[in-house]
Tab-separated table of C-alpha atoms in Angstrom:
chain	number	residue	atom	x	y	z
A	714	MET	CA	135.131	96.091	110.818
A	715	PRO	CA	133.776	92.962	112.733
A	716	THR	CA	130.730	91.401	111.230
A	717	GLY	CA	127.537	93.178	112.587
A	718	ALA	CA	129.358	96.292	113.727
A	719	LYS	CA	127.989	99.580	113.260
A	720	SER	CA	129.620	102.859	111.904
A	721	VAL	CA	128.918	105.851	114.117
A	722	ILE	CA	128.507	108.894	112.075
A	723	PHE	CA	128.566	112.614	113.442
A	724	ILE	CA	126.399	115.115	111.487
A	725	ASN	CA	126.957	118.513	112.287
A	726	ARG	CA	123.995	120.922	112.114
A	727	ALA	CA	123.338	124.447	113.287
A	728	GLU	CA	121.137	123.247	116.085
A	729	SER	CA	123.289	120.478	117.471
A	730	PRO	CA	125.252	117.598	116.552
A	731	ILE	CA	123.272	114.337	115.679
A	732	VAL	CA	124.652	110.863	116.144
A	733	SER	CA	123.290	108.456	113.357
A	734	CYS	CA	124.076	104.608	113.749
A	735	VAL	CA	123.957	102.924	110.384
A	736	PRO	CA	124.619	99.154	110.039
A	737	ALA	CA	127.837	98.646	108.318
A	738	GLY	CA	127.509	97.913	104.577
A	739	ALA	CA	123.876	99.556	104.483
A	740	SER	CA	125.334	102.895	102.925
A	741	GLY	CA	126.751	101.012	99.969
A	742	ASN	CA	124.747	98.142	99.012
A	743	LEU	CA	121.450	98.503	100.394
A	744	PRO	CA	119.950	101.180	98.235
A	745	SER	CA	121.594	99.956	95.124
A	746	THR	CA	120.302	96.240	95.780
A	747	ALA	CA	116.908	97.393	96.451
A	748	SER	CA	116.753	99.574	93.395
A	749	ASN	CA	118.268	96.800	91.081
A	750	LEU	CA	115.564	94.137	92.135
A	751	SER	CA	112.649	96.565	92.429
A	752	ALA	CA	113.327	98.116	88.932
A	753	ASN	CA	114.166	94.845	87.042
A	754	SER	CA	111.070	93.494	88.781
A	755	GLN	CA	108.711	96.281	87.572
A	756	THR	CA	110.437	96.435	84.097
A	757	ARG	CA	109.887	92.855	83.402
A	758	ALA	CA	106.081	93.106	84.577
A	759	ILE	CA	105.586	95.824	82.199
A	760	THR	CA	107.402	94.362	79.443
A	761	ARG	CA	105.513	91.151	79.729
A	762	GLY	CA	102.189	92.779	80.158
A	763	VAL	CA	102.784	94.995	76.983
A	764	SER	CA	104.152	91.994	74.867
A	765	THR	CA	101.304	89.885	75.879
A	766	ASN	CA	98.798	92.456	74.944
A	767	SER	CA	100.596	93.366	71.773
A	768	GLN	CA	100.274	89.444	70.548
A	769	SER	CA	96.701	89.225	71.743
A	770	ARG	CA	95.693	92.480	69.948
A	771	LEU	CA	97.728	92.143	66.771
A	772	SER	CA	97.922	88.321	66.175
A	773	GLY	CA	94.994	86.969	68.143
A	774	SER	CA	97.329	84.574	70.014
A	775	GLY	CA	96.841	85.978	73.495
A	776	ASN	CA	94.769	84.580	76.337
A	777	ASN	CA	93.533	85.746	79.650
A	778	ILE	CA	96.146	84.083	82.019
A	779	ALA	CA	95.833	83.111	85.650
A	780	THR	CA	99.101	81.486	87.182
A	781	LYS	CA	100.917	81.215	90.548
A	782	ASN	CA	103.126	83.859	89.757
A	783	ARG	CA	101.182	85.871	87.303
A	784	VAL	CA	97.799	87.136	86.206
A	785	PHE	CA	96.942	88.770	82.793
A	786	ILE	CA	93.398	89.672	81.877
A	787	SER	CA	92.358	91.656	78.838
A	788	THR	CA	89.040	92.891	77.435
A	789	GLN	CA	90.124	91.780	73.957
A	790	ASN	CA	89.959	88.341	75.316
A	791	LEU	CA	86.299	88.440	76.507
A	792	VAL	CA	83.667	86.404	74.698
A	793	GLY	CA	83.667	87.726	71.223
A	794	GLY	CA	86.921	89.626	71.503
A	795	GLN	CA	88.992	87.408	69.414
A	796	LEU	CA	86.247	87.357	66.557
A	797	ASN	CA	86.029	91.209	66.441
A	798	THR	CA	89.144	93.225	67.295
A	799	LEU	CA	88.209	95.931	69.652
A	800	GLU	CA	89.238	99.466	68.790
A	801	TRP	CA	89.799	100.182	72.507
A	802	ASN	CA	91.147	97.786	75.081
A	803	THR	CA	92.037	97.559	78.515
A	804	TRP	CA	94.277	94.947	80.240
A	805	ILE	CA	95.640	93.935	83.928
A	806	SER	CA	98.690	91.957	84.594
A	807	ALA	CA	99.920	91.023	87.994
A	808	GLU	CA	103.248	89.044	88.807
A	809	ALA	CA	105.280	87.792	91.927
A	810	ARG	CA	108.870	86.490	92.345
A	811	LYS	CA	111.065	85.037	94.991
A	812	TYR	CA	114.759	85.801	95.546
A	813	ASN	CA	117.562	83.830	97.161
A	814	GLY	CA	121.115	84.402	97.410
A	815	ALA	CA	122.912	87.406	98.706
A	816	SER	CA	119.427	89.113	98.760
A	817	SER	CA	116.405	87.170	99.794
A	818	GLY	CA	112.750	88.287	99.748
A	819	PHE	CA	109.805	88.848	97.157
A	820	SER	CA	108.572	91.299	94.669
A	821	TYR	CA	104.905	91.976	93.522
A	822	ASP	CA	103.930	93.988	90.487
A	823	VAL	CA	100.507	95.265	89.237
A	824	VAL	CA	100.299	96.808	85.734
A	825	LEU	CA	97.189	98.363	84.089
A	826	GLY	CA	97.139	99.368	80.427
A	827	THR	CA	94.626	100.835	77.925
A	828	ASP	CA	95.180	101.175	74.225
A	829	LYS	CA	93.750	102.032	70.737
A	830	LEU	CA	94.077	100.101	67.580
A	831	ILE	CA	95.662	102.218	64.857
A	832	GLY	CA	94.740	100.794	61.407
A	833	THR	CA	94.976	96.905	61.541
A	834	ASP	CA	98.458	96.373	62.639
A	835	ALA	CA	99.359	98.736	65.374
A	836	VAL	CA	98.218	99.830	68.783
A	837	ILE	CA	99.373	102.661	71.271
A	838	GLY	CA	98.503	103.063	74.648
A	839	ALA	CA	99.006	104.311	78.300
A	840	VAL	CA	100.145	102.229	81.176
A	841	ILE	CA	100.241	102.732	84.936
A	842	GLY	CA	101.901	100.265	87.392
A	843	PHE	CA	102.676	99.792	91.197
A	844	GLY	CA	105.389	97.545	92.478
A	845	ARG	CA	106.537	96.521	95.919
A	846	THR	CA	109.712	94.775	96.945
A	847	ASP	CA	110.772	93.406	100.309
A	848	LEU	CA	114.325	92.476	100.823
A	849	THR	CA	116.798	91.218	103.244
A	850	VAL	CA	120.459	91.830	102.788
A	851	GLY	CA	122.673	90.512	105.600
A	852	ALA	CA	121.186	92.002	108.678
A	853	ASN	CA	119.737	94.763	106.967
A	854	SER	CA	116.100	94.967	105.499
A	855	THR	CA	114.302	97.484	102.813
A	856	SER	CA	111.186	97.900	101.189
A	857	ALA	CA	110.346	99.632	98.019
A	858	LYS	CA	107.019	100.985	96.786
A	859	ALA	CA	107.146	102.059	93.033
A	860	PRO	CA	104.066	103.835	91.255
A	861	ALA	CA	104.861	104.285	87.583
A	862	ILE	CA	103.221	105.734	84.573
A	863	GLY	CA	104.149	105.524	80.927
A	864	LEU	CA	103.240	104.992	77.252
A	865	TYR	CA	103.621	102.070	75.067
A	866	PHE	CA	103.153	100.804	71.559
A	867	GLY	CA	102.745	97.410	69.499
A	868	LYS	CA	103.295	96.810	65.785
A	869	ARG	CA	102.802	93.742	63.645
A	870	LEU	CA	105.752	93.641	61.212
A	871	GLN	CA	104.606	90.199	59.714
A	872	GLN	CA	101.758	87.943	60.470
A	873	ASP	CA	103.558	86.215	63.591
A	874	LEU	CA	106.129	88.822	64.287
A	875	ILE	CA	105.435	91.629	66.894
A	876	LEU	CA	107.495	94.581	67.973
A	877	ASP	CA	106.567	96.373	71.064
A	878	GLY	CA	108.050	98.800	73.707
A	879	TYR	CA	107.223	101.199	76.316
A	880	LEU	CA	108.692	104.270	78.347
A	881	SER	CA	107.747	104.875	81.770
A	882	PHE	CA	108.363	107.095	84.834
A	883	ALA	CA	108.376	106.035	88.514
A	884	ARG	CA	108.821	107.511	91.973
A	885	PRO	CA	110.087	104.690	94.177
A	886	GLN	CA	109.696	105.206	97.922
A	887	TYR	CA	112.322	103.357	99.967
A	888	THR	CA	112.069	102.296	103.612
A	889	THR	CA	115.567	100.983	104.857
A	890	THR	CA	117.368	100.363	108.113
A	891	ALA	CA	119.524	103.260	107.086
A	892	GLY	CA	116.790	105.831	106.674
A	893	ASN	CA	113.839	106.686	104.061
A	894	PHE	CA	113.970	108.373	100.704
A	895	THR	CA	112.211	108.928	97.603
A	896	SER	CA	114.179	108.670	93.839
A	897	ARG	CA	113.326	109.149	90.331
A	898	ARG	CA	113.404	106.288	87.848
A	899	THR	CA	112.877	106.054	84.066
A	900	SER	CA	112.679	102.785	82.362
A	901	LEU	CA	112.352	101.598	78.825
A	902	SER	CA	112.066	98.313	76.679
A	903	LEU	CA	111.866	96.860	73.224
A	904	SER	CA	110.692	93.321	72.455
A	905	LEU	CA	110.381	91.189	69.348
A	906	THR	CA	108.473	87.919	69.348
A	907	GLY	CA	107.760	85.493	66.545
A	908	LYS	CA	106.484	82.041	65.839
A	909	TYR	CA	107.674	79.194	63.559
A	910	ALA	CA	105.400	76.170	63.094
A	911	THR	CA	106.218	72.639	61.638
A	912	ALA	CA	104.119	69.620	61.490
A	913	ASN	CA	105.548	68.274	64.861
A	914	TYR	CA	106.279	71.316	66.792
A	915	VAL	CA	106.193	75.109	67.271
A	916	VAL	CA	109.132	77.451	68.165
A	917	ARG	CA	108.530	80.890	69.414
A	918	PRO	CA	111.766	82.746	69.429
A	919	PHE	CA	111.805	86.042	71.411
A	920	GLY	CA	114.208	88.845	72.378
A	921	ASN	CA	114.212	92.002	74.381
A	922	ILE	CA	116.251	94.795	75.687
A	923	THR	CA	115.600	96.634	78.685
A	924	GLY	CA	117.006	99.604	80.645
A	925	TYR	CA	116.523	101.870	83.524
A	926	SER	CA	118.142	104.824	85.174
A	927	GLU	CA	117.637	105.964	88.822
A	928	GLN	CA	118.728	109.031	90.847
A	929	GLN	CA	118.747	108.398	94.647
A	930	PRO	CA	119.070	111.538	96.826
A	931	ALA	CA	121.503	111.812	99.697
A	932	PHE	CA	119.783	110.779	102.999
A	933	ASN	CA	121.126	110.832	106.635
A	934	ALA	CA	124.948	110.503	106.096
A	935	ILE	CA	124.568	108.364	102.842
A	936	PRO	CA	125.514	110.225	99.449
A	937	ALA	CA	123.566	110.606	96.613
A	938	ASN	CA	123.538	107.502	94.238
A	939	SER	CA	123.147	107.248	90.439
A	940	ILE	CA	122.226	104.035	88.832
A	941	SER	CA	122.079	102.907	85.212
A	942	ASP	CA	121.161	99.252	84.361
A	943	TYR	CA	120.850	97.642	80.820
A	944	SER	CA	119.568	94.008	80.049
A	945	ALA	CA	119.090	91.873	77.176
A	946	SER	CA	117.472	88.513	76.838
A	947	ALA	CA	117.182	86.133	73.878
A	948	GLY	CA	115.910	82.617	73.538
A	949	ALA	CA	112.979	80.461	72.460
A	950	ARG	CA	110.224	78.191	73.598
A	951	PHE	CA	109.824	74.769	71.916
A	952	GLU	CA	106.269	73.295	72.078
A	953	MET	CA	105.828	69.714	70.746
A	954	LEU	CA	102.537	69.158	69.066
A	955	LYS	CA	102.188	65.361	69.779
A	956	PRO	CA	100.559	64.685	73.199
A	957	LEU	CA	102.005	62.398	75.967
A	958	GLY	CA	100.637	58.991	75.745
A	959	ASP	CA	96.906	58.780	75.178
A	960	GLY	CA	96.173	62.141	76.957
A	961	ASN	CA	96.079	65.565	75.526
A	962	MET	CA	98.974	67.264	77.545
A	963	THR	CA	102.044	68.002	75.368
A	964	PRO	CA	105.458	68.880	76.570
A	965	TYR	CA	107.702	72.163	76.071
A	966	PHE	CA	110.744	73.531	77.323
A	967	SER	CA	112.511	77.026	76.939
A	968	ALA	CA	115.993	78.125	77.080
A	969	ALA	CA	117.288	81.919	76.990
A	970	ILE	CA	120.409	83.702	77.916
A	971	ASP	CA	120.120	86.822	80.022
A	972	TYR	CA	122.930	89.468	80.061
A	973	SER	CA	123.013	92.397	82.615
A	974	TYR	CA	125.146	95.511	82.974
A	975	SER	CA	124.613	97.740	85.926
A	976	ARG	CA	126.578	100.725	87.102
A	977	THR	CA	126.250	102.774	90.359
A	978	THR	CA	128.144	105.511	92.091
A	979	ALA	CA	127.846	103.650	95.376
A	980	VAL	CA	129.088	100.061	94.519
A	981	GLY	CA	130.813	100.499	90.947
A	982	THR	CA	129.977	98.119	87.826
A	983	SER	CA	128.386	94.691	87.839
A	984	THR	CA	127.882	92.420	84.881
A	985	PHE	CA	126.682	88.798	84.201
A	986	PHE	CA	125.697	86.224	81.650
A	987	TYR	CA	123.528	83.524	83.034
A	988	PRO	CA	120.948	81.125	81.372
A	989	ARG	CA	117.351	80.787	82.083
A	990	ILE	CA	115.698	77.374	81.698
A	991	GLY	CA	112.214	76.121	81.849
A	992	ALA	CA	110.169	73.076	81.346
A	993	GLY	CA	106.605	71.769	81.599
A	994	ILE	CA	103.500	70.255	79.895
A	995	SER	CA	100.395	72.005	78.766
A	996	GLY	CA	97.066	70.918	77.309
A	997	GLN	CA	93.135	71.434	77.198
A	998	VAL	CA	91.600	70.577	80.517
A	999	GLY	CA	87.968	71.206	81.124
A	1000	GLY	CA	87.101	74.541	79.426
A	1001	GLY	CA	90.449	75.933	79.476
A	1002	HIS	CA	94.178	75.530	78.718
A	1003	LEU	CA	96.379	74.015	81.788
A	1004	ARG	CA	100.116	74.778	81.643
A	1005	LEU	CA	102.527	73.369	84.545
A	1006	ASP	CA	106.041	74.585	84.298
A	1007	ALA	CA	109.283	75.564	86.312
A	1008	ASP	CA	111.889	77.960	85.554
A	1009	ALA	CA	115.323	79.045	87.015
A	1010	GLY	CA	117.806	81.944	86.611
A	1011	LYS	CA	119.402	85.001	88.090
A	1012	ALA	CA	117.750	88.324	89.159
A	1013	SER	CA	121.161	89.862	89.666
A	1014	ALA	CA	124.974	89.184	89.744
A	1015	ASP	CA	124.527	87.475	93.072
A	1016	THR	CA	120.804	86.655	93.646
A	1017	PHE	CA	118.891	83.890	92.021
A	1018	ASP	CA	115.312	83.629	91.372
A	1019	TYR	CA	113.128	80.448	91.001
A	1020	GLY	CA	109.683	79.929	89.728
A	1021	LEU	CA	107.119	77.146	90.043
A	1022	ARG	CA	104.125	77.955	87.875
A	1023	ALA	CA	100.567	76.480	87.418
A	1024	THR	CA	98.874	78.239	84.625
A	1025	TYR	CA	95.219	78.161	83.782
A	1026	GLU	CA	94.075	80.133	80.626
A	1027	PHE	CA	90.528	80.985	80.002
A	1028	ASN	CA	88.297	83.113	78.316
A	1029	PHE	CA	85.181	84.845	80.224
């Protein structure tokens, strides 16, 4: 079929036949692509929020964060919170990401959590989230709005070794050029973060495993679609302790390997390995901590994501 052509589908109903014009390719790739980027964006946002909160609560290493792509604020980090660990805590995290490649667009996620300290080395809590993704795939466009709710935990295994995870349920609402529909999504994640310090540098190794499944119903003439996606990431961040020149800014870089496996009834199986790299400088500026960095990687097998980030961490 020529590029840009439309497939004409006749749907017979009791009342009268209906003619539906669907852009070629939309019936296969669009719902799966939208789900992949929407779900992975929301999964990463919840994972990062839960992990940041767990480190803040259990090791005292967290901070309120405000960056170009991300905001994280916790009552644990209010004045006095680091000196007296609070039994109850509430936090909010917001992220944004840009996509280029076979798909182009943006995603935005807001996550709100509240938890209770169990003993001195564990937390358990509830989380709610909302994500929006706007994409263009060829001549087709789609948007997804995904409200989610779930439970999470954090556990300090050793002084600087934190295990955390969550389980959530979402009801994504899709608006596409082929029609509108609402699906069911279940997501989960496990993360392990650590810290190793020497006289000259600090290494922060990390690893996480995430996954989601989504059931998309049939809509218009497009059949139902079942999606399963599993991802893993492992890497480390290397922070130098010696500042550059006579200032107080210190360099750092990070490197990780991402792996993803995705299977859908609409388009089959897709896998990829791809590195994610980042570099920047950080240091005390005024009354807070300034961080400037850049990172690059893949959001899916055929879509790249790039981040330019300016971070200013502060207590208030």
